[in-house]
Short mmCIF file of C-alpha atoms and ligand atoms in Angstrom, two decimals:
data_model
loop_
_atom_site.label_atom_id
_atom_site.label_comp_id
_atom_site.label_asym_id
_atom_site.label_seq_id
_atom_site.Cartn_x
_atom_site.Cartn_y
_atom_site.Cartn_z
CA MET A 1 178.16 -157.77 136.82
CA ILE A 2 178.74 -156.64 133.04
CA MET A 3 176.91 -160.13 131.76
CA LYS A 4 179.43 -161.33 128.62
CA LYS A 5 177.94 -163.40 125.76
CA VAL A 6 179.57 -167.24 125.50
CA ILE A 7 180.09 -168.51 122.20
CA ILE A 8 179.09 -172.35 122.28
CA PHE A 9 181.24 -174.17 119.67
CA ASP A 10 179.45 -177.70 119.47
CA THR A 11 182.04 -180.15 118.73
CA THR A 12 179.24 -182.67 119.13
CA LEU A 13 179.99 -184.76 115.11
CA ARG A 14 183.82 -183.98 115.57
CA ASP A 15 185.41 -184.74 118.98
CA GLY A 16 181.93 -187.13 120.09
CA GLU A 17 181.30 -188.96 117.09
CA GLN A 18 185.28 -190.30 116.80
CA SER A 19 184.75 -191.70 120.87
CA PRO A 20 183.99 -195.98 120.03
CA GLY A 21 180.10 -196.85 119.97
CA CYS A 22 179.20 -192.73 118.94
CA SER A 23 179.85 -192.88 115.55
CA MET A 24 176.50 -192.00 112.79
CA ASN A 25 175.81 -192.12 109.29
CA LEU A 26 175.45 -188.87 106.77
CA GLN A 27 171.68 -188.29 107.84
CA GLU A 28 172.40 -188.78 111.54
CA LYS A 29 175.51 -186.04 111.33
CA LEU A 30 172.72 -183.91 109.38
CA ASP A 31 170.33 -184.01 111.47
CA VAL A 32 172.20 -184.16 114.37
CA ALA A 33 173.71 -180.07 112.76
CA ARG A 34 169.89 -179.52 112.16
CA GLN A 35 169.10 -179.65 115.92
CA LEU A 36 172.40 -178.05 116.65
CA GLN A 37 170.97 -174.89 114.53
CA LYS A 38 167.36 -174.99 116.37
CA LEU A 39 169.58 -175.01 119.53
CA GLY A 40 171.78 -172.30 118.49
CA VAL A 41 174.72 -172.98 118.88
CA SER A 42 177.76 -170.15 117.08
CA VAL A 43 180.16 -173.81 115.98
CA ILE A 44 179.31 -176.08 114.36
CA GLU A 45 182.11 -178.38 113.81
CA ALA A 46 181.37 -180.57 111.39
CA GLY A 47 184.51 -183.42 111.22
CA PHE A 48 187.86 -183.69 110.15
CA ALA A 49 187.85 -183.29 107.16
CA ALA A 50 191.61 -184.74 106.54
CA SER A 51 190.71 -187.42 108.66
CA SER A 52 187.84 -189.81 106.80
CA LYS A 53 185.69 -189.51 103.03
CA GLY A 54 182.59 -190.00 105.51
CA ASP A 55 184.85 -186.90 107.66
CA THR A 56 184.76 -184.53 103.82
CA GLU A 57 180.97 -186.03 102.67
CA ALA A 58 179.22 -184.49 106.31
CA ILE A 59 181.25 -181.67 106.22
CA GLU A 60 180.41 -180.17 103.00
CA ALA A 61 176.64 -181.76 102.83
CA ILE A 62 176.61 -179.64 106.73
CA ALA A 63 178.18 -177.00 104.65
CA LYS A 64 175.56 -177.13 102.29
CA GLN A 65 172.86 -177.24 104.16
CA VAL A 66 172.40 -176.76 107.50
CA LYS A 67 172.86 -172.34 106.93
CA GLY A 68 173.51 -168.89 110.09
CA VAL A 69 176.21 -170.94 112.18
CA THR A 70 179.73 -171.64 111.03
CA VAL A 71 180.81 -174.63 109.92
CA CYS A 72 183.86 -175.70 111.14
CA SER A 73 187.42 -178.22 110.02
CA LEU A 74 189.69 -179.44 112.06
CA ALA A 75 192.76 -179.79 110.33
CA ARG A 76 196.79 -180.44 111.83
CA CYS A 77 199.43 -178.33 110.95
CA LEU A 78 199.63 -179.24 107.86
CA LYS A 79 199.25 -178.43 104.46
CA SER A 80 197.00 -181.18 102.87
CA ASP A 81 194.90 -181.28 106.30
CA ILE A 82 194.48 -177.80 105.07
CA ASP A 83 193.64 -178.19 101.56
CA ALA A 84 191.21 -180.52 102.42
CA ALA A 85 188.65 -178.63 105.07
CA ALA A 86 188.51 -175.54 102.70
CA GLU A 87 187.59 -177.85 100.00
CA ALA A 88 184.99 -179.59 102.62
CA LEU A 89 183.84 -175.81 102.99
CA ALA A 90 183.60 -174.47 100.10
CA PHE A 91 179.81 -174.13 100.19
CA ALA A 92 179.94 -172.77 104.28
CA GLU A 93 178.05 -169.85 104.48
CA LYS A 94 180.74 -168.54 107.33
CA PRO A 95 182.62 -171.32 107.23
CA ARG A 96 186.35 -171.72 109.76
CA ILE A 97 189.02 -173.97 109.52
CA HIS A 98 190.42 -175.02 113.01
CA VAL A 99 193.98 -175.78 113.45
CA PHE A 100 196.03 -177.16 115.93
CA ILE A 101 199.20 -178.86 117.34
CA ALA A 102 200.19 -180.78 120.57
CA THR A 103 202.86 -177.94 122.65
CA SER A 104 203.43 -180.48 125.72
CA GLU A 105 206.70 -181.18 126.01
CA ILE A 106 205.32 -185.24 126.39
CA HIS A 107 202.94 -184.48 122.97
CA MET A 108 206.00 -182.78 121.30
CA LYS A 109 208.69 -185.39 122.26
CA SER A 110 206.82 -189.01 122.48
CA LYS A 111 204.19 -188.10 119.51
CA LEU A 112 205.08 -185.52 116.82
CA LYS A 113 208.41 -185.91 117.65
CA MET A 114 209.23 -181.85 117.11
CA THR A 115 211.20 -179.15 118.36
CA LYS A 116 209.24 -175.77 120.39
CA GLU A 117 211.66 -174.17 117.26
CA GLN A 118 209.38 -176.86 114.95
CA VAL A 119 206.05 -176.88 116.46
CA LEU A 120 206.25 -172.82 116.49
CA SER A 121 206.74 -172.33 113.22
CA ALA A 122 204.40 -175.06 112.11
CA VAL A 123 202.34 -172.44 113.77
CA ALA A 124 202.71 -169.99 112.15
CA GLU A 125 202.77 -171.74 108.14
CA SER A 126 200.18 -173.57 108.44
CA VAL A 127 198.08 -170.35 110.27
CA SER A 128 198.75 -168.28 107.70
CA TYR A 129 198.64 -170.59 104.73
CA ALA A 130 194.97 -171.16 106.24
CA LYS A 131 194.39 -167.87 106.74
CA THR A 132 194.67 -167.60 103.08
CA LYS A 133 191.78 -170.22 102.10
CA CYS A 134 189.69 -169.07 104.75
CA SER A 135 189.37 -165.76 106.88
CA ASP A 136 188.22 -167.02 110.61
CA VAL A 137 190.83 -169.47 112.04
CA GLN A 138 190.73 -171.17 115.37
CA PHE A 139 194.21 -172.50 116.49
CA SER A 140 193.83 -174.93 119.04
CA ALA A 141 197.11 -176.07 121.14
CA GLU A 142 196.77 -179.44 121.95
CA ASP A 143 197.39 -180.38 125.75
CA ALA A 144 197.95 -176.78 126.88
CA THR A 145 196.98 -177.51 130.14
CA ARG A 146 199.73 -179.44 130.54
CA SER A 147 202.32 -177.14 128.29
CA ASP A 148 205.02 -174.87 129.56
CA LYS A 149 203.11 -171.61 130.70
CA ASP A 150 205.52 -170.02 127.96
CA PHE A 151 206.32 -171.60 125.52
CA LEU A 152 202.64 -172.01 125.25
CA CYS A 153 201.80 -168.45 125.76
CA ALA A 154 204.43 -167.92 122.66
CA VAL A 155 201.97 -169.83 120.50
CA LEU A 156 199.18 -168.73 120.90
CA SER A 157 201.22 -165.02 119.80
CA ALA A 158 203.13 -166.46 117.07
CA ALA A 159 198.95 -167.71 115.79
CA ILE A 160 197.46 -164.54 116.49
CA LYS A 161 200.19 -163.00 114.31
CA ALA A 162 199.84 -165.42 111.83
CA GLY A 163 196.03 -164.23 112.11
CA ALA A 164 194.03 -166.97 114.36
CA THR A 165 190.84 -165.06 115.31
CA THR A 166 189.77 -167.91 118.63
CA VAL A 167 192.17 -169.64 120.25
CA ASN A 168 191.55 -172.79 122.41
CA ILE A 169 192.81 -173.74 125.38
CA PRO A 170 192.46 -177.62 125.62
CA ASP A 171 192.30 -179.36 128.69
CA THR A 172 192.78 -182.62 126.02
CA VAL A 173 193.24 -185.47 129.22
CA GLY A 174 190.95 -183.78 131.70
CA TYR A 175 194.11 -183.07 133.48
CA THR A 176 193.16 -179.28 135.01
CA THR A 177 191.07 -178.22 138.00
CA PRO A 178 188.84 -175.40 137.88
CA ALA A 179 191.46 -173.17 139.92
CA GLU A 180 194.31 -174.17 137.95
CA MET A 181 191.93 -173.48 134.79
CA ALA A 182 191.11 -170.30 135.22
CA GLU A 183 194.98 -169.15 136.56
CA LEU A 184 195.43 -170.46 133.21
CA ILE A 185 193.59 -168.57 131.57
CA SER A 186 194.29 -165.36 133.14
CA TYR A 187 197.95 -165.64 132.06
CA VAL A 188 196.85 -166.16 128.65
CA LYS A 189 195.41 -162.90 128.09
CA GLU A 190 198.83 -160.98 130.27
CA HIS A 191 201.04 -163.07 128.32
CA THR A 192 200.10 -163.46 125.54
CA LYS A 193 200.86 -161.05 122.00
CA GLY A 194 197.44 -159.49 120.31
CA ILE A 195 195.60 -161.48 122.83
CA GLU A 196 192.81 -158.90 122.39
CA ASN A 197 191.76 -159.35 119.97
CA ALA A 198 191.57 -162.39 119.64
CA VAL A 199 188.16 -164.88 121.47
CA ILE A 200 189.85 -167.18 123.90
CA ALA A 201 188.23 -170.68 123.86
CA ALA A 202 188.37 -173.65 126.50
CA HIS A 203 187.59 -177.08 125.04
CA CYS A 204 187.67 -179.63 128.52
CA HIS A 205 187.89 -183.14 128.90
CA ASN A 206 186.23 -185.47 132.07
CA ASP A 207 189.05 -187.97 132.03
CA LEU A 208 187.84 -186.68 136.32
CA GLY A 209 184.85 -185.89 135.76
CA LEU A 210 185.82 -181.74 136.19
CA ALA A 211 184.93 -180.64 132.16
CA VAL A 212 181.67 -178.46 132.88
CA ALA A 213 183.11 -177.10 136.15
CA ASN A 214 186.73 -175.83 134.67
CA SER A 215 184.94 -174.56 131.03
CA LEU A 216 182.47 -172.65 133.80
CA SER A 217 186.15 -170.80 135.95
CA ALA A 218 187.32 -170.52 132.47
CA VAL A 219 184.40 -168.45 131.29
CA SER A 220 184.57 -166.68 135.22
CA ALA A 221 188.68 -165.80 134.34
CA GLY A 222 187.64 -164.13 130.88
CA ALA A 223 187.04 -167.10 128.38
CA SER A 224 184.34 -166.70 126.17
CA GLN A 225 183.83 -169.55 123.65
CA ILE A 226 183.12 -173.35 124.90
CA GLU A 227 183.47 -176.25 123.04
CA CYS A 228 181.23 -178.91 123.77
CA THR A 229 179.31 -181.79 123.41
CA VAL A 230 175.71 -182.81 123.52
CA ASN A 231 175.44 -185.31 126.30
CA GLY A 232 179.13 -184.78 126.39
CA ILE A 233 179.86 -187.75 124.40
CA GLY A 234 183.36 -187.52 123.33
CA GLU A 235 187.34 -190.16 123.61
CA ARG A 236 187.48 -191.70 126.67
CA ALA A 237 185.32 -189.66 129.72
CA GLY A 238 183.64 -187.08 127.21
CA ASN A 239 183.91 -184.15 127.08
CA ALA A 240 182.06 -181.13 128.90
CA ALA A 241 178.51 -181.80 128.12
CA LEU A 242 176.99 -178.74 126.18
CA GLU A 243 173.40 -179.64 128.16
CA GLU A 244 175.65 -178.82 131.75
CA ILE A 245 177.13 -175.50 130.51
CA VAL A 246 174.62 -174.61 129.03
CA MET A 247 172.32 -174.88 131.89
CA GLY A 248 175.12 -173.36 134.17
CA ILE A 249 176.00 -170.21 132.95
CA LYS A 250 171.68 -169.57 132.36
CA VAL A 251 171.04 -170.73 136.11
CA ARG A 252 174.46 -169.34 137.55
CA GLY A 253 174.17 -165.91 135.16
CA ASP A 254 174.84 -164.08 138.37
CA ALA A 255 177.81 -166.23 139.72
CA ILE A 256 179.18 -166.15 135.93
CA GLY A 257 178.85 -163.37 134.83
CA ALA A 258 178.18 -164.77 131.78
CA TYR A 259 174.72 -166.08 128.46
CA THR A 260 174.24 -167.97 125.77
CA ASP A 261 172.38 -168.09 123.20
CA ILE A 262 171.23 -170.95 122.90
CA ASP A 263 167.43 -171.98 122.92
CA THR A 264 167.47 -174.24 126.02
CA THR A 265 163.58 -175.42 125.51
CA GLN A 266 165.82 -177.20 122.69
CA ILE A 267 168.08 -179.16 124.80
CA TYR A 268 166.15 -182.35 126.36
CA ARG A 269 165.34 -182.90 122.39
CA SER A 270 169.11 -182.70 121.36
CA SER A 271 170.05 -185.02 123.29
CA ARG A 272 167.71 -187.74 123.32
CA LEU A 273 168.57 -187.51 119.44
CA VAL A 274 172.21 -187.99 119.95
CA TYR A 275 171.67 -190.53 122.48
CA GLY A 276 169.02 -191.89 120.11
CA ILE A 277 171.37 -191.71 116.82
CA ILE A 278 174.23 -194.02 119.06
CA GLY A 279 171.85 -195.99 120.62
CA TYR A 280 172.87 -195.62 124.46
CA HIS A 281 169.83 -193.74 127.45
CA ALA A 282 170.69 -191.07 129.43
CA PRO A 283 171.98 -192.36 132.27
CA LYS A 284 168.92 -191.37 135.13
CA ASN A 285 170.56 -189.23 137.39
CA LYS A 286 172.94 -188.01 134.31
CA PRO A 287 172.32 -183.75 135.65
CA ILE A 288 169.65 -181.68 133.38
CA VAL A 289 168.19 -185.00 130.96
CA GLY A 290 168.50 -187.98 132.82
CA ASP A 291 164.62 -188.96 133.50
CA ASN A 292 165.83 -188.92 137.38
CA ALA A 293 167.02 -184.58 136.77
CA PHE A 294 163.52 -183.46 137.79
CA SER A 295 162.20 -185.96 139.83
CA HIS A 296 161.15 -186.43 143.53
CA GLU A 297 161.06 -188.50 145.73
CA ALA A 298 161.99 -188.28 148.96
CA GLY A 299 158.18 -187.21 151.47
CA ILE A 300 160.33 -184.37 152.87
CA HIS A 301 161.95 -182.57 148.68
CA GLN A 302 157.86 -183.22 147.38
CA HIS A 303 155.78 -181.65 150.18
CA GLY A 304 158.60 -178.81 149.34
CA VAL A 305 158.04 -179.08 145.70
CA MET A 306 154.52 -179.43 146.07
CA ASN A 307 154.25 -175.96 148.47
CA ASP A 308 156.26 -174.13 145.94
CA ARG A 309 158.98 -175.89 143.41
CA ARG A 310 161.45 -173.51 143.72
CA THR A 311 162.21 -175.76 147.53
CA TYR A 312 164.14 -178.84 145.49
CA GLU A 313 164.46 -176.92 141.90
CA ILE A 314 166.51 -174.94 140.73
CA MET A 315 165.69 -175.13 137.37
CA LYS A 316 162.03 -175.62 135.42
CA PRO A 317 161.35 -179.54 133.39
CA GLU A 318 160.01 -177.18 130.44
CA ASP A 319 163.37 -174.61 130.49
CA VAL A 320 164.58 -177.75 128.79
CA GLY A 321 161.75 -178.92 126.84
CA ILE A 322 160.39 -181.86 128.92
CA ASN A 323 157.16 -181.74 128.97
CA ARG A 324 155.43 -183.24 132.34
CA ASP A 325 152.55 -183.18 131.40
CA ASN A 326 152.13 -187.09 130.41
CA PHE A 327 149.27 -186.73 127.62
CA ALA A 328 148.82 -189.90 126.23
CA LEU A 329 146.99 -191.29 122.97
CA GLY A 330 145.10 -194.78 122.21
CA LYS A 331 144.63 -197.15 119.62
CA HIS A 332 141.05 -194.14 118.53
CA SER A 333 143.51 -191.49 118.20
CA GLY A 334 143.35 -189.97 114.23
CA ARG A 335 146.34 -188.54 112.37
CA HIS A 336 145.48 -185.04 113.66
CA ALA A 337 145.70 -185.80 117.46
CA PHE A 338 149.19 -187.42 117.10
CA GLU A 339 150.51 -184.77 114.54
CA LYS A 340 149.49 -182.29 117.08
CA ARG A 341 151.16 -183.98 119.48
CA LEU A 342 154.44 -184.77 117.45
CA ASN A 343 154.02 -181.11 117.03
CA GLU A 344 153.85 -180.30 120.23
CA LEU A 345 156.78 -182.48 121.10
CA GLY A 346 159.15 -180.12 119.07
CA TYR A 347 159.19 -183.09 116.37
CA ASN A 348 157.57 -181.39 112.75
CA PRO A 349 157.90 -184.65 110.12
CA ASP A 350 157.36 -184.03 106.87
CA LYS A 351 154.66 -186.11 105.11
CA LYS A 352 156.58 -189.14 104.37
CA GLN A 353 157.53 -189.64 108.39
CA LEU A 354 154.59 -188.93 109.20
CA ASP A 355 153.01 -191.60 107.10
CA THR A 356 155.27 -193.79 108.75
CA TYR A 357 155.21 -192.82 112.53
CA PHE A 358 151.39 -192.72 112.01
CA GLU A 359 152.27 -196.37 111.00
CA ARG A 360 154.16 -197.53 113.55
CA PHE A 361 152.01 -195.80 116.25
CA LYS A 362 148.52 -197.64 114.47
CA GLU A 363 150.86 -201.15 114.98
CA LEU A 364 152.09 -200.06 118.29
CA ALA A 365 148.66 -198.36 119.77
CA ASP A 366 146.86 -202.03 118.86
CA ARG A 367 149.47 -203.50 121.24
CA LYS A 368 149.18 -200.59 123.86
CA LYS A 369 146.52 -199.23 125.70
CA ASP A 370 147.92 -196.08 126.28
CA ILE A 371 150.99 -194.15 124.12
CA THR A 372 152.63 -191.83 126.01
CA ASP A 373 155.14 -189.30 125.44
CA LYS A 374 158.06 -191.51 125.49
CA ASP A 375 156.89 -193.83 123.47
CA LEU A 376 156.13 -191.24 120.33
CA GLU A 377 159.58 -190.00 120.77
CA ALA A 378 160.82 -192.75 120.25
CA ILE A 379 158.85 -193.48 117.62
CA ALA A 380 160.44 -190.17 115.93
CA SER A 381 163.56 -190.51 116.69
CA GLU A 382 163.99 -193.90 114.91
CA HIS A 383 165.89 -192.56 112.24
CA MET A 384 167.45 -195.53 111.56
CA ARG A 385 164.87 -197.43 110.00
CA ASP A 386 165.34 -195.49 106.71
CA ILE A 387 168.02 -198.24 105.25
CA GLN A 388 165.95 -201.32 104.74
CA GLN A 389 167.87 -203.86 102.57
CA TYR A 390 166.13 -206.34 104.27
CA SER A 391 162.91 -206.55 106.31
CA LEU A 392 161.07 -208.99 108.58
CA ASP A 393 157.86 -210.26 107.68
CA ARG A 394 157.31 -212.79 110.45
CA PHE A 395 159.18 -215.75 112.92
CA ALA A 396 158.32 -217.99 115.56
CA VAL A 397 160.89 -218.49 118.47
CA GLN A 398 160.02 -222.53 120.09
CA ALA A 399 161.51 -221.51 123.65
CA GLY A 400 162.08 -223.27 127.35
CA ASN A 401 163.90 -224.30 130.28
CA ARG A 402 164.49 -227.72 128.95
CA SER A 403 164.06 -227.59 125.13
CA THR A 404 166.61 -226.23 122.46
CA PRO A 405 165.88 -223.06 121.24
CA THR A 406 165.15 -222.73 118.07
CA CYS A 407 163.53 -219.81 115.70
CA VAL A 408 162.07 -219.74 111.96
CA ILE A 409 162.20 -216.16 110.15
CA ARG A 410 161.11 -215.00 107.06
CA LEU A 411 162.36 -211.93 105.69
CA ILE A 412 162.00 -209.58 103.04
CA LYS A 413 164.18 -207.88 100.75
CA ASP A 414 162.31 -206.44 97.11
CA LYS A 415 159.51 -208.68 97.09
CA GLU A 416 160.76 -211.42 97.37
CA LYS A 417 160.97 -213.68 100.74
CA PHE A 418 163.48 -215.07 101.38
CA GLU A 419 163.22 -218.27 105.32
CA ASP A 420 165.64 -220.39 107.56
CA VAL A 421 165.32 -221.61 111.17
CA SER A 422 168.36 -221.72 113.11
CA ILE A 423 168.79 -223.54 117.00
CA GLY A 424 170.86 -221.24 119.87
CA ASP A 425 171.60 -220.36 122.70
CA GLY A 426 168.18 -218.77 123.38
CA PRO A 427 165.47 -217.58 121.52
CA VAL A 428 167.34 -213.98 120.85
CA ASP A 429 170.28 -216.09 119.46
CA ALA A 430 169.07 -218.86 117.55
CA ALA A 431 166.98 -215.83 115.31
CA TYR A 432 170.96 -213.77 115.04
CA LYS A 433 171.72 -217.29 113.46
CA ALA A 434 168.67 -217.82 111.24
CA ILE A 435 169.05 -214.01 109.97
CA ASP A 436 172.82 -214.78 109.21
CA LYS A 437 171.66 -217.69 107.37
CA ILE A 438 169.41 -216.08 105.34
CA ILE A 439 172.46 -212.35 104.20
CA ASN A 440 174.82 -214.22 104.93
CA PRO A 441 176.48 -210.56 106.23
CA PRO A 442 180.18 -209.48 106.02
CA PRO A 443 181.85 -210.54 108.77
CA HIS A 444 181.23 -208.79 112.27
CA GLU A 445 181.22 -209.29 115.67
CA LEU A 446 177.98 -208.49 118.32
CA TYR A 447 180.21 -207.22 121.51
CA ASP A 448 176.98 -204.42 122.78
CA TYR A 449 173.07 -205.93 123.51
CA GLY A 450 171.00 -203.90 125.13
CA ILE A 451 167.09 -203.97 126.07
CA HIS A 452 165.95 -200.20 127.68
CA SER A 453 161.63 -199.97 128.69
CA ILE A 454 160.66 -197.17 126.87
CA SER A 455 157.92 -195.87 129.41
CA GLY A 456 156.65 -197.80 132.59
CA GLY A 457 154.22 -200.47 133.31
CA LYS A 458 153.59 -204.50 132.19
CA ASP A 459 152.84 -203.69 128.09
CA ALA A 460 156.26 -201.06 128.10
CA LEU A 461 157.30 -200.41 124.69
CA GLY A 462 160.87 -202.43 124.66
CA GLU A 463 163.74 -201.00 122.92
CA VAL A 464 166.72 -203.01 121.90
CA THR A 465 170.00 -200.99 120.97
CA VAL A 466 172.49 -203.78 118.66
CA LYS A 467 176.10 -202.83 118.38
CA LEU A 468 178.37 -204.81 115.83
CA LYS A 469 181.89 -204.36 114.89
CA THR A 470 182.70 -204.34 111.77
CA GLN A 471 185.74 -203.50 110.01
CA ASN A 472 184.47 -200.38 108.06
CA GLY A 473 183.92 -199.16 111.91
CA ASN A 474 180.92 -200.11 114.39
CA VAL A 475 176.94 -200.51 113.01
CA THR A 476 174.25 -199.65 115.27
CA GLY A 477 170.83 -201.26 114.71
CA ARG A 478 167.64 -200.61 116.86
CA GLY A 479 164.43 -202.62 117.41
CA LEU A 480 161.40 -201.40 118.97
CA SER A 481 157.75 -203.89 120.20
CA THR A 482 155.80 -204.55 123.10
CA ASP A 483 157.37 -208.03 122.65
CA ILE A 484 160.61 -208.31 123.42
CA ILE A 485 162.04 -211.42 120.67
CA GLU A 486 160.22 -208.90 118.24
CA ALA A 487 162.71 -206.10 118.60
CA SER A 488 165.69 -207.99 119.32
CA ILE A 489 165.18 -209.12 115.99
CA LEU A 490 164.20 -205.90 114.59
CA ALA A 491 166.73 -203.59 116.21
CA TYR A 492 169.13 -206.72 114.59
CA ILE A 493 167.93 -206.67 110.97
CA ASN A 494 168.82 -203.37 111.24
CA ALA A 495 172.60 -203.67 112.24
CA ILE A 496 172.12 -206.07 109.62
CA ASN A 497 170.84 -203.43 107.03
CA ARG A 498 173.35 -200.73 107.90
CA LEU A 499 176.26 -202.92 107.96
CA LEU A 500 175.77 -204.00 104.17
CA ASP A 501 173.99 -200.01 102.87
CA ARG A 502 178.66 -199.47 104.05
CA THR A 503 179.37 -202.23 102.38
CA ASP A 504 178.44 -201.59 99.19
CA LYS A 505 179.75 -197.96 99.43
O1 LIG B 601 191.02 -182.52 123.40
C1 LIG B 601 191.82 -182.52 122.77
O2 LIG B 601 192.96 -181.51 122.53
C2 LIG B 601 191.42 -181.75 120.80
C3 LIG B 601 192.10 -180.77 120.05
C4 LIG B 601 192.53 -180.92 118.20
C5 LIG B 601 190.91 -179.58 119.75
O3 LIG B 601 190.31 -182.32 120.36
ZN1 LIG B 602 189.05 -183.05 122.47
#
């Protein structure tokens, strides 16, 4: 079988980031882009320049700082969108403009209010215009899988004639099935003029849980670019998950006839980074990156794996960068051992970051006997602490089932101390009310609060995630401590600091 290379086009920072609860700040987007580069993706879709100032800044920064990979911006079939994309990509080593328009009857009639002829000429004009700004132009026919096949092929032919070198077939609403996807790709290959000169891409959403299956089916039928996101984040039920696509192709390349250039040992790290930033955790049974993805509970399975792990394992945890030996550090471990272990786990902090991480490690080691790899990862991925106008000095709570929960809290800003007290429905509520009294933050609604134990045991490190809805979008805060009240307070202060940082700009 001839093995073809599949181009991995990552849209975590565009289709993923635009979905509710997944927003990232500039620094976080840069961190993700750098990690995607390590992972070895070919294209990073860094945003949709015309959609917001934040997207433009992120595309510009990624274009300037992340080299060796194609950096792409989305654009509607509008001159102003294409100009915005081209400007944001001005410093990219390998820029790509990604022009799209919907081609299904329902989208053209009810959303665009355009006829087929108008859509066809918009495609020809926009792709030609984008081509004057950038030699690498991708065209996507939004809702392709619900479009009339012949019209779709006419649109793709027009896009290729106007200069598109990649044509993308999105299953925008996650409606298609693997067999239909394969049939559609074959149809496009047969009925699109000039298709032999273009890369065929697939972009699948997961509304029916078929995004990965549809993407792999597209590859078997002739697609050679797959669009996906880390952890499958994205609109509604998400996009095709990068880690599943890549490992699907790695493990079953024999059946699919394909390979990728991805360094799969960076998969776990990429997953943790993205989850850490958006403040979620992988469901335990999530393929490839979930806690249980490589664990065996059933006696028969354990017995089989002990004899030969291939009995129940089709891939090794090491293949995706999961370290099996749960090496523990403790309070007597020195900075050198700490740094060495971080490096072994794939983290290479600079000196300033290392100082911060080591200080956190020492604080934690005073409270917890064994510091596991998971604890170290939590410390290293605690990015959001960077933005700190206010920090916690001390707090005291009083709570009980027959007393009114009360919290006294003291915060520090620019070396000045601010103290206040509040009662609440519980100690966390009391603490949050006391913090609000001190900071008087911009209006917001706390819409999500989650607590997660990083490792096992009664002295486990607790991680609290707090999500705030604001007029300027949502912010996420995280706090880590062996004391869950303290973790809750740190998470809220972190979220408020991020909110203040956003409001100040
Ligand atoms: O889902 C979709 O159709 C998209 C396009 C803009 C490519 O995200
Ligand atoms: Zn999409």
